[in-house]
PDB file of N, CA and C in Angstrom:
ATOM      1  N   UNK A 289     -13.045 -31.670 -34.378  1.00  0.00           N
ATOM      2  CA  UNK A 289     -14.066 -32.693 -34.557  1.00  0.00           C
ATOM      3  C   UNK A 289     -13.444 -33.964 -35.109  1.00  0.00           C
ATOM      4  N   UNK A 290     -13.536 -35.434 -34.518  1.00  0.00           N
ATOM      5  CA  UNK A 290     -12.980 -36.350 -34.971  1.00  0.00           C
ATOM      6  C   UNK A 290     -13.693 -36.821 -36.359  1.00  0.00           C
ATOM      7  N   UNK A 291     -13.288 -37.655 -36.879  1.00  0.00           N
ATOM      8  CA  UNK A 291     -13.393 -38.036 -38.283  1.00  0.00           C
ATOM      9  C   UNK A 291     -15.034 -39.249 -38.659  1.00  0.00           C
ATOM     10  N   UNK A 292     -15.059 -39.657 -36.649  1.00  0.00           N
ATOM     11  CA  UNK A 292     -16.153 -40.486 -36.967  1.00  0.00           C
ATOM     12  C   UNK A 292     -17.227 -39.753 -35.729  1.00  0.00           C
ATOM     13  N   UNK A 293     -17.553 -38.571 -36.509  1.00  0.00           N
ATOM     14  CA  UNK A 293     -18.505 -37.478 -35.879  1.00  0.00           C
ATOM     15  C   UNK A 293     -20.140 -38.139 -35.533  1.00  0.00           C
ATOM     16  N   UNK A 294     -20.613 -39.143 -35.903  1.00  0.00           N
ATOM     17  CA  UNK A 294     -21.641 -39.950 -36.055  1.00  0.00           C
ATOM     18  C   UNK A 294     -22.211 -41.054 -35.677  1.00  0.00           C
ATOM     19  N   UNK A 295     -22.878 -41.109 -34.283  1.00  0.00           N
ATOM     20  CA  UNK A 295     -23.437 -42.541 -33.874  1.00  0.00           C
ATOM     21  C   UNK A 295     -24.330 -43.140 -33.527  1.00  0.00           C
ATOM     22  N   UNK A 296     -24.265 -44.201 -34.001  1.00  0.00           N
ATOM     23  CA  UNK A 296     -25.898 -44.795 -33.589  1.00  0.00           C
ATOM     24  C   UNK A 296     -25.909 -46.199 -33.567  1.00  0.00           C
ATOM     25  N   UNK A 297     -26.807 -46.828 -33.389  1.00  0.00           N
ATOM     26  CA  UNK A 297     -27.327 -48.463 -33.248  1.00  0.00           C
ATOM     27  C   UNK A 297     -26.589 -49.628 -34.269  1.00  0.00           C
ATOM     28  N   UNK A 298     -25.662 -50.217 -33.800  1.00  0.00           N
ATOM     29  CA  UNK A 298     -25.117 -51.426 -34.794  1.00  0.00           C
ATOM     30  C   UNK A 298     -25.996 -51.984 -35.278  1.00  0.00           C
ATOM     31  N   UNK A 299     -27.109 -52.296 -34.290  1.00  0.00           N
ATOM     32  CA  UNK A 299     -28.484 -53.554 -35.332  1.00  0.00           C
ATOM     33  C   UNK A 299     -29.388 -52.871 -35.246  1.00  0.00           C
ATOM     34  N   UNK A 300     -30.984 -52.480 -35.603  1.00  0.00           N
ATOM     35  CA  UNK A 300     -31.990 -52.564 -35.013  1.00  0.00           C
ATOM     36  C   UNK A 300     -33.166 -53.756 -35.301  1.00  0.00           C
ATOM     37  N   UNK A 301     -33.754 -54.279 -34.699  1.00  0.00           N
ATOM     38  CA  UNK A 301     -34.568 -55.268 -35.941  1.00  0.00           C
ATOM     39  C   UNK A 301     -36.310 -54.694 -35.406  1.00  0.00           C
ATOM     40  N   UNK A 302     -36.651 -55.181 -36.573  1.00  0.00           N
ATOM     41  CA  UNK A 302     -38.193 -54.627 -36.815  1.00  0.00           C
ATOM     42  C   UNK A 302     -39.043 -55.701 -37.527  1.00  0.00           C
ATOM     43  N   UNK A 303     -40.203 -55.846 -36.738  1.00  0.00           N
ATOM     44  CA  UNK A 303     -41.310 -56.842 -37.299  1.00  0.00           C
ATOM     45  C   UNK A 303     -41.721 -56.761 -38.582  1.00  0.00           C
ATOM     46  N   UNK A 304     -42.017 -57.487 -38.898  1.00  0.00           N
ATOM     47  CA  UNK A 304     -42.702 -57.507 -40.559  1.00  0.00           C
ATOM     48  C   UNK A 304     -43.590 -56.243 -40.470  1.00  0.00           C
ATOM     49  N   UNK A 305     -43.947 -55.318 -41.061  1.00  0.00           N
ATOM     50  CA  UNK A 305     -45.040 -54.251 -40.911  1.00  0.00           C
ATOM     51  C   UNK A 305     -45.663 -53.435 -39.942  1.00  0.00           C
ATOM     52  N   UNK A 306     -44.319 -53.388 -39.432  1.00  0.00           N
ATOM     53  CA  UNK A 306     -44.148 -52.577 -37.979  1.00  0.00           C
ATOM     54  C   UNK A 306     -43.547 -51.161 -38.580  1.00  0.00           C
ATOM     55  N   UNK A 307     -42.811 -50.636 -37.387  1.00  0.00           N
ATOM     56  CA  UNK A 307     -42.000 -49.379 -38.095  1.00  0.00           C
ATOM     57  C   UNK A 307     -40.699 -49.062 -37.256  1.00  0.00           C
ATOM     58  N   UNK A 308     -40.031 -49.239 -37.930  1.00  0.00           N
ATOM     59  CA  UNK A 308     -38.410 -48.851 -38.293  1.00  0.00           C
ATOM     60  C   UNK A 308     -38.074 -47.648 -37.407  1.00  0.00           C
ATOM     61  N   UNK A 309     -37.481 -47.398 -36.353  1.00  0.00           N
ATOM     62  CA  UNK A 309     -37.120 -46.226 -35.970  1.00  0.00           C
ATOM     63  C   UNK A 309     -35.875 -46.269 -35.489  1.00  0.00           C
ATOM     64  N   UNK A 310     -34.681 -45.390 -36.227  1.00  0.00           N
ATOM     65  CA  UNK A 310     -33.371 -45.219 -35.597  1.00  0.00           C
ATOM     66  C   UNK A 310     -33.078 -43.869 -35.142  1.00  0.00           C
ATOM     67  N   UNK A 311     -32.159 -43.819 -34.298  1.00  0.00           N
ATOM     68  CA  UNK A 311     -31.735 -42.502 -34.100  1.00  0.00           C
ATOM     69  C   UNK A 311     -30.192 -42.551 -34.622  1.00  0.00           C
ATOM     70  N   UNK A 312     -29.821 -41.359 -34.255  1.00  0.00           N
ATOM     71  CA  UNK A 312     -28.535 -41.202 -34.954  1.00  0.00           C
ATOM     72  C   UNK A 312     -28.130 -39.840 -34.250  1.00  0.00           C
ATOM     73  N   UNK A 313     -26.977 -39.656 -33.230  1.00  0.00           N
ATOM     74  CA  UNK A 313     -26.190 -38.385 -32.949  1.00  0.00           C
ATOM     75  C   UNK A 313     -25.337 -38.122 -33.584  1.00  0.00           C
ATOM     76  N   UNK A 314     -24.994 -36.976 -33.709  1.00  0.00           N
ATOM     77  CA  UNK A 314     -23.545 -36.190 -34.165  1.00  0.00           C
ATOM     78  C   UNK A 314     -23.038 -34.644 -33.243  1.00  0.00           C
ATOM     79  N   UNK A 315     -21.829 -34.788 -34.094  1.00  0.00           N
ATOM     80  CA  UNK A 315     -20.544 -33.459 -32.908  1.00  0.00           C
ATOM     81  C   UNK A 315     -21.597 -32.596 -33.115  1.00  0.00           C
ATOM     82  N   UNK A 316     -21.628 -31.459 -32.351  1.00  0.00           N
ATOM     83  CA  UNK A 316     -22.086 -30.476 -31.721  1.00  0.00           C
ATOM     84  C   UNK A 316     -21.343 -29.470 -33.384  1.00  0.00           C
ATOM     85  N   UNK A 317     -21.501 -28.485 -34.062  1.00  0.00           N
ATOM     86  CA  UNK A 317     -20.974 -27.958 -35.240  1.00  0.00           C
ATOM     87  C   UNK A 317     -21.933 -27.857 -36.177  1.00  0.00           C
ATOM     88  N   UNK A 318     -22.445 -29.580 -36.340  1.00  0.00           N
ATOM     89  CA  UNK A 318     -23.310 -29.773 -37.692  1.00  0.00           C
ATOM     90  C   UNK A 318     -24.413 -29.996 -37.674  1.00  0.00           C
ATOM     91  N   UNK A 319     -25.064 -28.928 -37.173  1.00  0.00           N
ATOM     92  CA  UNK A 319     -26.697 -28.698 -36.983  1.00  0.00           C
ATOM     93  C   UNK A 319     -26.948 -28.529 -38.078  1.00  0.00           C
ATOM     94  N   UNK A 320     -26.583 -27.758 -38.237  1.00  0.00           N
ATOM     95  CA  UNK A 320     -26.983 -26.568 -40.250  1.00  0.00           C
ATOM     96  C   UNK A 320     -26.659 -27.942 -41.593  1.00  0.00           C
ATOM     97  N   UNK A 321     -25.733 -29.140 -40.771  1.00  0.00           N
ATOM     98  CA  UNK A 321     -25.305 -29.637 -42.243  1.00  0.00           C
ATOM     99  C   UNK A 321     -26.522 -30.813 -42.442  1.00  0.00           C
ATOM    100  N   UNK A 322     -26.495 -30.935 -43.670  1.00  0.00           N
ATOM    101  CA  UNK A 322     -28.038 -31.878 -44.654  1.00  0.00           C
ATOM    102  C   UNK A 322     -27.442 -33.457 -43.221  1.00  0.00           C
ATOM    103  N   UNK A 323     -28.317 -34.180 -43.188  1.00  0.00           N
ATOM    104  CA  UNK A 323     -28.486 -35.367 -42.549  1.00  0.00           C
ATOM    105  C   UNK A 323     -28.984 -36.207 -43.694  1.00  0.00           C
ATOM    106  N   UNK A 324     -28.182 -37.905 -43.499  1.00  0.00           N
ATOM    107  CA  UNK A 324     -29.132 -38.376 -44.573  1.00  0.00           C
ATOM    108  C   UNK A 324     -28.890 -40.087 -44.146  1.00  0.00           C
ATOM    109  N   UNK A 325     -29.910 -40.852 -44.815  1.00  0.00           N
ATOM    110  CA  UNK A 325     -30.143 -42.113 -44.640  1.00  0.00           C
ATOM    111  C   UNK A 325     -29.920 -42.997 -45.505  1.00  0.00           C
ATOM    112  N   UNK A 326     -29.406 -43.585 -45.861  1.00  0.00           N
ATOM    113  CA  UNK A 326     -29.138 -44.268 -47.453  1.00  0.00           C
ATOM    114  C   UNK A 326     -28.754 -45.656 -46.948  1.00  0.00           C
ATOM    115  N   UNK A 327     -29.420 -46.340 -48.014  1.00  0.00           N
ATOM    116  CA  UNK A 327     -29.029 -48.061 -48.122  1.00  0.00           C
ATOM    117  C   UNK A 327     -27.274 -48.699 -48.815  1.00  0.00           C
ATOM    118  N   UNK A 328     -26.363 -49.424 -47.951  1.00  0.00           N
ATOM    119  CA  UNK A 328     -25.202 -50.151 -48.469  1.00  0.00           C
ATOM    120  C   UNK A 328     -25.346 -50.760 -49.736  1.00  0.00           C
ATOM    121  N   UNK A 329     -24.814 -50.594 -50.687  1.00  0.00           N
ATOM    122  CA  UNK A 329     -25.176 -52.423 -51.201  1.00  0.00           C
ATOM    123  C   UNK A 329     -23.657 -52.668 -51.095  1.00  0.00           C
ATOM    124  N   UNK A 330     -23.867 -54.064 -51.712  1.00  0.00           N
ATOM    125  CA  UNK A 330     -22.477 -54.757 -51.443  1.00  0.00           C
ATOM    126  C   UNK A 330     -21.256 -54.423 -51.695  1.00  0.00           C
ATOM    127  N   UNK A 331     -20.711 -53.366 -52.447  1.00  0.00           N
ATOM    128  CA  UNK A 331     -19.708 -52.581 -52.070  1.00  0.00           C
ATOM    129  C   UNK A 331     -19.827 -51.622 -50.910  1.00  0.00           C
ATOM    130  N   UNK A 332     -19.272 -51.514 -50.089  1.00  0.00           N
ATOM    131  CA  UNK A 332     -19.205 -50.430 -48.920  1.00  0.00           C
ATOM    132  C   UNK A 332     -19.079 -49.128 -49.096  1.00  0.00           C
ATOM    133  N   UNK A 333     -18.722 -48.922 -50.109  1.00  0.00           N
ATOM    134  CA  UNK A 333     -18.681 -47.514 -50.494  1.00  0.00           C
ATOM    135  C   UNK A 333     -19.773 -46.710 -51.068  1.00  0.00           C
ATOM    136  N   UNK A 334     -20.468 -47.932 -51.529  1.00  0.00           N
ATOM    137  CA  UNK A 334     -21.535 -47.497 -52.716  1.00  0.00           C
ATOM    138  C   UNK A 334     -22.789 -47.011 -51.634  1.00  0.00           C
ATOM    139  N   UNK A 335     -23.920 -46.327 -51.950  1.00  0.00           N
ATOM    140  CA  UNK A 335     -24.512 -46.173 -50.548  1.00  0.00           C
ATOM    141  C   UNK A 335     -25.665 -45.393 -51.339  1.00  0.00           C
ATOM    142  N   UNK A 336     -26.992 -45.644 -51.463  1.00  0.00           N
ATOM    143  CA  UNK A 336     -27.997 -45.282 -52.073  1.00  0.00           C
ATOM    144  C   UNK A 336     -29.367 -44.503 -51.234  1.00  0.00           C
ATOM    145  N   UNK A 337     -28.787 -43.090 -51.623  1.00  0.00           N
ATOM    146  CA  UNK A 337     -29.774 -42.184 -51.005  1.00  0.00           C
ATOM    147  C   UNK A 337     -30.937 -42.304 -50.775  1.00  0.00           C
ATOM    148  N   UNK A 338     -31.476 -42.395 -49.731  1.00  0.00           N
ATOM    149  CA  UNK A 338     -32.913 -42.714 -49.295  1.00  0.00           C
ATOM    150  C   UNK A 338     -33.623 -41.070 -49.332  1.00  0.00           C
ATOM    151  N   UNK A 339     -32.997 -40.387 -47.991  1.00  0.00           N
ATOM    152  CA  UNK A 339     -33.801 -39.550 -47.791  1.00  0.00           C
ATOM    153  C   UNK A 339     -33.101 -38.615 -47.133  1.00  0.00           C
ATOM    154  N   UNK A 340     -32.977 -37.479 -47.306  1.00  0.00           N
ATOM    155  CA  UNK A 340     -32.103 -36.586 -46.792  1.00  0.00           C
ATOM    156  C   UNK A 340     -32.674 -35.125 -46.287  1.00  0.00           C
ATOM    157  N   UNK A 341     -31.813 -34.252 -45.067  1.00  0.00           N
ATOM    158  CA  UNK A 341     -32.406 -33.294 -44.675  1.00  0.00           C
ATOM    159  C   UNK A 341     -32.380 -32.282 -45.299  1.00  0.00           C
ATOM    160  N   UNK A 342     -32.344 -31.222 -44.761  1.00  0.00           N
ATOM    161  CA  UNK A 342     -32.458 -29.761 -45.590  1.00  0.00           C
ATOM    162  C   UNK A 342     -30.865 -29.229 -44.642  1.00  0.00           C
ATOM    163  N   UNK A 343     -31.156 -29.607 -43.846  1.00  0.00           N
ATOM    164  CA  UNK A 343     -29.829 -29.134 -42.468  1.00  0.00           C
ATOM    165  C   UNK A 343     -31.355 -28.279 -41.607  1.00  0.00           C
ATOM    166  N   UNK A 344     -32.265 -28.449 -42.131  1.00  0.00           N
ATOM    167  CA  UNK A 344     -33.721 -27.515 -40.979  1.00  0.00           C
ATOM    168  C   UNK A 344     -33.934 -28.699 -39.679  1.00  0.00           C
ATOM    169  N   UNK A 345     -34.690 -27.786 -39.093  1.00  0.00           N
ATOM    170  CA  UNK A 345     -35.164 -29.619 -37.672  1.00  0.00           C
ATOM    171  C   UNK A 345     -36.930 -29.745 -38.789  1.00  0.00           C
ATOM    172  N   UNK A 346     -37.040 -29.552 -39.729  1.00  0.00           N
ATOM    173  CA  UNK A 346     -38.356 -29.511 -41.085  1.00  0.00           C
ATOM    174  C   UNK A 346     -38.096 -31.047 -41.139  1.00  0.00           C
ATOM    175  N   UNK A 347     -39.310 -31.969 -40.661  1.00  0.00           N
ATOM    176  CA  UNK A 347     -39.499 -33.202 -41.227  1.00  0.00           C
ATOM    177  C   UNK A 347     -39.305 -33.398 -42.777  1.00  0.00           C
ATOM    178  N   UNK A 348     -38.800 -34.220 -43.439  1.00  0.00           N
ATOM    179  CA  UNK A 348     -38.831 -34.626 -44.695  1.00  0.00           C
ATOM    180  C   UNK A 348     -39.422 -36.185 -44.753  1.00  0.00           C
ATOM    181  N   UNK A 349     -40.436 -35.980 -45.726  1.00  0.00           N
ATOM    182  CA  UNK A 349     -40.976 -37.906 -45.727  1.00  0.00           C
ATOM    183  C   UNK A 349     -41.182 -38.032 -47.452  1.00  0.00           C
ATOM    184  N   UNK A 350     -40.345 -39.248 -47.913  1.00  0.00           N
ATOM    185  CA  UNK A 350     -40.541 -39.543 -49.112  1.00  0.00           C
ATOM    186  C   UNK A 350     -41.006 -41.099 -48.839  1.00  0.00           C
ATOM    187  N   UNK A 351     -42.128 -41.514 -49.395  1.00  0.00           N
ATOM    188  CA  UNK A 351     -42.834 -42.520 -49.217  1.00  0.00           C
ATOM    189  C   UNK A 351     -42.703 -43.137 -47.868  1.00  0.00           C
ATOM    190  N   UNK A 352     -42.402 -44.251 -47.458  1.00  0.00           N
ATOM    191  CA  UNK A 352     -42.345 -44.947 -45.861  1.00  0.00           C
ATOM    192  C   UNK A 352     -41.387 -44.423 -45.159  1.00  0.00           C
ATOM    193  N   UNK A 353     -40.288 -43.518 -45.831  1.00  0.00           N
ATOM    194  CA  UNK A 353     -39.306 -43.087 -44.757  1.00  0.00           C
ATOM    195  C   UNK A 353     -39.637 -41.451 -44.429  1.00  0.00           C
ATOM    196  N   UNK A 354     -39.278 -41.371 -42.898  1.00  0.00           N
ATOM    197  CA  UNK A 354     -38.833 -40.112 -42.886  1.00  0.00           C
ATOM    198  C   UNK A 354     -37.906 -39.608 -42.107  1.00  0.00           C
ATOM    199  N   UNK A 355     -36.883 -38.541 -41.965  1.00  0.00           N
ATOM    200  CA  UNK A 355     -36.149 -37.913 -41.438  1.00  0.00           C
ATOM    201  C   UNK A 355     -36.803 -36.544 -40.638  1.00  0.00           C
ATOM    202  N   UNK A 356     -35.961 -36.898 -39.403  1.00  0.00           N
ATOM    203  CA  UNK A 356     -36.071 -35.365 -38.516  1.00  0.00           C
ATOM    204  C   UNK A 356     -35.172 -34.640 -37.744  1.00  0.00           C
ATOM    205  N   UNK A 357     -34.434 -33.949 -37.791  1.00  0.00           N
ATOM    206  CA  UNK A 357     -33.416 -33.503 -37.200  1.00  0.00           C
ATOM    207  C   UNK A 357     -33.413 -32.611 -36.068  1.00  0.00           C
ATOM    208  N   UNK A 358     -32.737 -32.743 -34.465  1.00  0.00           N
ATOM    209  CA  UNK A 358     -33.019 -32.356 -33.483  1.00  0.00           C
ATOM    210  C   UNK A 358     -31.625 -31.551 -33.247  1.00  0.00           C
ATOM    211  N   UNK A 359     -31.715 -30.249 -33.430  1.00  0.00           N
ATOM    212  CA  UNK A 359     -30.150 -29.379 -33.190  1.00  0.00           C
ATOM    213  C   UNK A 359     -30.091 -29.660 -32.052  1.00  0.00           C
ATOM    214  N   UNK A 360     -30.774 -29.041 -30.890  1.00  0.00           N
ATOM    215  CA  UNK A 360     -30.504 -28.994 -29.600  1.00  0.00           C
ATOM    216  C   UNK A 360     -30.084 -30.298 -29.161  1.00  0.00           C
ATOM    217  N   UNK A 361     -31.048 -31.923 -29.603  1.00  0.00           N
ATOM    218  CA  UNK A 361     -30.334 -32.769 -28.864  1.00  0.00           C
ATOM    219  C   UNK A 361     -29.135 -33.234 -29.629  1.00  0.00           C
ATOM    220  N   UNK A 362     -28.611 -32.206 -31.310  1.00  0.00           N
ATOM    221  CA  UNK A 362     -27.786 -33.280 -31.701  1.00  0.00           C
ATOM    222  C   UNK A 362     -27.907 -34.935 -31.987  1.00  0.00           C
ATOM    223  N   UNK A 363     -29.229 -34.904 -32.867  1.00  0.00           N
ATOM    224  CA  UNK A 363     -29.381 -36.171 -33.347  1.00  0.00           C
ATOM    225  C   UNK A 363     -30.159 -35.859 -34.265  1.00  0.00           C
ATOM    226  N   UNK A 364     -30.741 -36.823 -34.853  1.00  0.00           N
ATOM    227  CA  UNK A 364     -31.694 -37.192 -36.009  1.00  0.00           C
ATOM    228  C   UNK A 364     -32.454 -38.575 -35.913  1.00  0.00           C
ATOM    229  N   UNK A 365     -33.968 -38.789 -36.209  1.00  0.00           N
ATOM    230  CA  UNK A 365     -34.296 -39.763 -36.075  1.00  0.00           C
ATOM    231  C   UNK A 365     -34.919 -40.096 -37.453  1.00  0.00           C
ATOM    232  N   UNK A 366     -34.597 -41.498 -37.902  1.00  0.00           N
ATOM    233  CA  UNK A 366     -35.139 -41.997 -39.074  1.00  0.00           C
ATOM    234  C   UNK A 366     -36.246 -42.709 -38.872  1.00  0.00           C
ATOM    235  N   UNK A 367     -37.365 -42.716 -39.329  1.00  0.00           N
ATOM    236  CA  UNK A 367     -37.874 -43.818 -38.732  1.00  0.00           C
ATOM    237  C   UNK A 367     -38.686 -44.225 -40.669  1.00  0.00           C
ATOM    238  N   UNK A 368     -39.203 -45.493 -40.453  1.00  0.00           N
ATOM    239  CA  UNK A 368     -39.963 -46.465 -41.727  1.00  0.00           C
ATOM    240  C   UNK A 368     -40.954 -47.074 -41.176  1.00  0.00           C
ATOM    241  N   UNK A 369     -41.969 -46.369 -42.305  1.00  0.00           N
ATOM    242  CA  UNK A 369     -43.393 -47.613 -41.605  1.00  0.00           C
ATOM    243  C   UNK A 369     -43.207 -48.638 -42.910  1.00  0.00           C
ATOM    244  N   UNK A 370     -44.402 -49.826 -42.073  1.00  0.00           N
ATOM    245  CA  UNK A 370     -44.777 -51.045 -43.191  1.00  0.00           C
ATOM    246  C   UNK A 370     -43.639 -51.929 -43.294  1.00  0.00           C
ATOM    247  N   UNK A 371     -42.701 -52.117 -42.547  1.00  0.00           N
ATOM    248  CA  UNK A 371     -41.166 -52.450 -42.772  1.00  0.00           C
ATOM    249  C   UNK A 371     -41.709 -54.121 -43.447  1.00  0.00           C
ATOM    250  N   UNK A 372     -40.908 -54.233 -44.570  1.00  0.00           N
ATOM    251  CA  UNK A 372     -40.931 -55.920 -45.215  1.00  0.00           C
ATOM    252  C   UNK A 372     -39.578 -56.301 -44.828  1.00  0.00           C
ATOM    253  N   UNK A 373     -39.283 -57.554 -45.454  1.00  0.00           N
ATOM    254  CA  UNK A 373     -38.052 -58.662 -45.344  1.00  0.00           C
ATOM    255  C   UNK A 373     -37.564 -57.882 -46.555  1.00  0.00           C
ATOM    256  N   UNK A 374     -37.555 -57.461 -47.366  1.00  0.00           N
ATOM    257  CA  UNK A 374     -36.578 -56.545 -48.370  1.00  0.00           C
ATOM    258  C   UNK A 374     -36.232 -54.955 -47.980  1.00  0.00           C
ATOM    259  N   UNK A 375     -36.820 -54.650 -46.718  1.00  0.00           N
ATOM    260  CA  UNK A 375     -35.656 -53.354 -46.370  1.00  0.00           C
ATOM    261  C   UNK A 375     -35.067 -54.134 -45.997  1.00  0.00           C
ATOM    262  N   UNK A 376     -34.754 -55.788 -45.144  1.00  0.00           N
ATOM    263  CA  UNK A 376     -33.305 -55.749 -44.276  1.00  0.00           C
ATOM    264  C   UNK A 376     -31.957 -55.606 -44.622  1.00  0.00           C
ATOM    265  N   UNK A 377     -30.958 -55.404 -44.094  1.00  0.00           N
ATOM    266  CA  UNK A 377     -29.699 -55.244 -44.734  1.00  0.00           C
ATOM    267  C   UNK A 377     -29.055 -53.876 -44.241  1.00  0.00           C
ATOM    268  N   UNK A 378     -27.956 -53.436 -44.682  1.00  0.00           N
ATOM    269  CA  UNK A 378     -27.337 -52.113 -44.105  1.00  0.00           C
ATOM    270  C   UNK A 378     -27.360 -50.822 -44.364  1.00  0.00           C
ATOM    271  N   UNK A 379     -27.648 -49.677 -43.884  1.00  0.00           N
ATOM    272  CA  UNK A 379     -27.723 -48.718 -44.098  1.00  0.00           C
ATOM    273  C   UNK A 379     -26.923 -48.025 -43.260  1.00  0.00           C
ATOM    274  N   UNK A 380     -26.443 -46.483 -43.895  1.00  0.00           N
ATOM    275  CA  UNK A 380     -25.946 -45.751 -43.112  1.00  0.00           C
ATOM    276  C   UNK A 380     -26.556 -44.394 -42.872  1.00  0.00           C
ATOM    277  N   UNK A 381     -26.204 -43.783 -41.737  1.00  0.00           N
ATOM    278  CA  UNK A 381     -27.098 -42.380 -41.199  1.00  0.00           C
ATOM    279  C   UNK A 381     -25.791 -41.658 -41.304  1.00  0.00           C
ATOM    280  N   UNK A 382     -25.995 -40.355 -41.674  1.00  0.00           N
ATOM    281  CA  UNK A 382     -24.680 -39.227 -42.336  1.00  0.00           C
ATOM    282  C   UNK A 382     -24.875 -38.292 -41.771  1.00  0.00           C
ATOM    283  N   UNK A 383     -23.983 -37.610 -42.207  1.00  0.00           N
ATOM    284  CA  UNK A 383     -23.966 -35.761 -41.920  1.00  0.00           C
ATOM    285  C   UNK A 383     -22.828 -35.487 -43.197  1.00  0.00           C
ATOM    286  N   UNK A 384     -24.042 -34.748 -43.726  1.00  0.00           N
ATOM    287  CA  UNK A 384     -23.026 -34.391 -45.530  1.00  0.00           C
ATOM    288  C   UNK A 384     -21.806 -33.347 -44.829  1.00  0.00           C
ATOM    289  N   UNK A 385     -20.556 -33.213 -45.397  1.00  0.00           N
ATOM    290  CA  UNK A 385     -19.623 -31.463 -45.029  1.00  0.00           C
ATOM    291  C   UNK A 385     -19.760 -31.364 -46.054  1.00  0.00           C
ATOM    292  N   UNK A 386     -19.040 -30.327 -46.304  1.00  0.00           N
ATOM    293  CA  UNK A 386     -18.919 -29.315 -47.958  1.00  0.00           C
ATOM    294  C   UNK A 386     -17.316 -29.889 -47.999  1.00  0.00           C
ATOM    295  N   UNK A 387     -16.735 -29.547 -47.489  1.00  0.00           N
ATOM    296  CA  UNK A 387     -14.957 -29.500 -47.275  1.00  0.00           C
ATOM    297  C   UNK A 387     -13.949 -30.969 -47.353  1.00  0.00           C
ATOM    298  N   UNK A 388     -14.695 -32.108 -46.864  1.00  0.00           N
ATOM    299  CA  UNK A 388     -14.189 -33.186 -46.365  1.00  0.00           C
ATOM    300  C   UNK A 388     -15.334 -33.883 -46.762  1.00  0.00           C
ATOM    301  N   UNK A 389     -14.667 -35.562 -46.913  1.00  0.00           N
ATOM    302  CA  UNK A 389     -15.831 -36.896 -47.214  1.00  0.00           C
ATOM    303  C   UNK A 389     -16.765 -36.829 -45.914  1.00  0.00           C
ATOM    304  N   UNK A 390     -18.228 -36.946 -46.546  1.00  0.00           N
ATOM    305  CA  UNK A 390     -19.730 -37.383 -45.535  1.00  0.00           C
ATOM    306  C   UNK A 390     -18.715 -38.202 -44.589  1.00  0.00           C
ATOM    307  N   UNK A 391     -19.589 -37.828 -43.419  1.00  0.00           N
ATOM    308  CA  UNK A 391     -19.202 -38.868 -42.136  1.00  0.00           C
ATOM    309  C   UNK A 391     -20.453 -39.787 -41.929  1.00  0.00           C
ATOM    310  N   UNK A 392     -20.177 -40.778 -41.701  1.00  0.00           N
ATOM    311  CA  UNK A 392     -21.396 -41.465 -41.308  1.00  0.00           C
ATOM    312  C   UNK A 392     -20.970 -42.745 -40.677  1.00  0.00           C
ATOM    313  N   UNK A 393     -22.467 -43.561 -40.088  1.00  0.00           N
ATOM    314  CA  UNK A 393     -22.620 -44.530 -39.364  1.00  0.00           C
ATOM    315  C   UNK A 393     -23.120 -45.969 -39.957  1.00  0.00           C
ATOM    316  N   UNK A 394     -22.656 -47.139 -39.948  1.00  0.00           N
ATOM    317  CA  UNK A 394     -23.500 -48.371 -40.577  1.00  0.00           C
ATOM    318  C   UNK A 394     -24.654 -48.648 -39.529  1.00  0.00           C
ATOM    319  N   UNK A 395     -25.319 -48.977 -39.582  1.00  0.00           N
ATOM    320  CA  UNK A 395     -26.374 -49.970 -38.817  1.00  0.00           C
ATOM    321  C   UNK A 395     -27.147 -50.908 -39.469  1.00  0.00           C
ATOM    322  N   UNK A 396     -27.388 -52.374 -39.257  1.00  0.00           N
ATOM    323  CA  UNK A 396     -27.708 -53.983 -39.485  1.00  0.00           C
ATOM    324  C   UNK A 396     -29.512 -53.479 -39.670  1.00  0.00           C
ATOM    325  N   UNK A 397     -29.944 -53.557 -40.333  1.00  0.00           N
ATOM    326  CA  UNK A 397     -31.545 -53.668 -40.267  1.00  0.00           C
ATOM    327  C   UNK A 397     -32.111 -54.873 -40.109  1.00  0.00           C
ATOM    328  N   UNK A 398     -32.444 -55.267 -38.940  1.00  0.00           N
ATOM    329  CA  UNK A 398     -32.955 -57.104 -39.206  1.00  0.00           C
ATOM    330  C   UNK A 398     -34.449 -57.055 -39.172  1.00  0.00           C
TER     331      UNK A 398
END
């Protein structure tokens, strides 16, 4: 499995109080592993947990966001209702390992 196991949308943009929907694939392996969504801030490293899976295809929704994970197609979709001008900015979509650093994806929220 390569190192950047994880992909999805460089930008998406979303209307003022519309709703937010990304997807996100990964390698074929990490069905079972947690999926998760978290906001950049201005260090790149730093990365602030939004909302994360169980590793189940079990919806999880903590306030406007939620996560869903699709084994068979190998993806996950995030999606956000009510979207304002203060979600925009970067986030990344993951796949936690136990063994090795989270892999994950950036994508632009406009």
């Amino acid at each position: 499995t390569g190192v950047w196991a994880v992909k999805g949308p460089k930008q998406v943009t979303a209307d003022q109080g519309s709703l937010l929907a990304v997807s996100c694939s990964y390698e074929p392996g990490y069905e079972l592993n947690s999926k998760y969504w978290c906001r950049q801030s201005f260090l790149w490293f730093c990365c602030t947990n939004i909302i994360q899976t169980s590793g189940s295809e079990v919806t999880v929704t903590q306030g406007r966001v939620s996560i869903r994970d699709n084994h068979t197609a190998h993806s996950f979709m995030v999606t956000q209702s009510g979207v304002t001008l203060g979600d925009a900015g970067r986030y990344s979509c993951g796949v936690k390992r136990k063994l090795w650093f989270s892999t994950s994806h950036t994508t632009r929220v406009m």
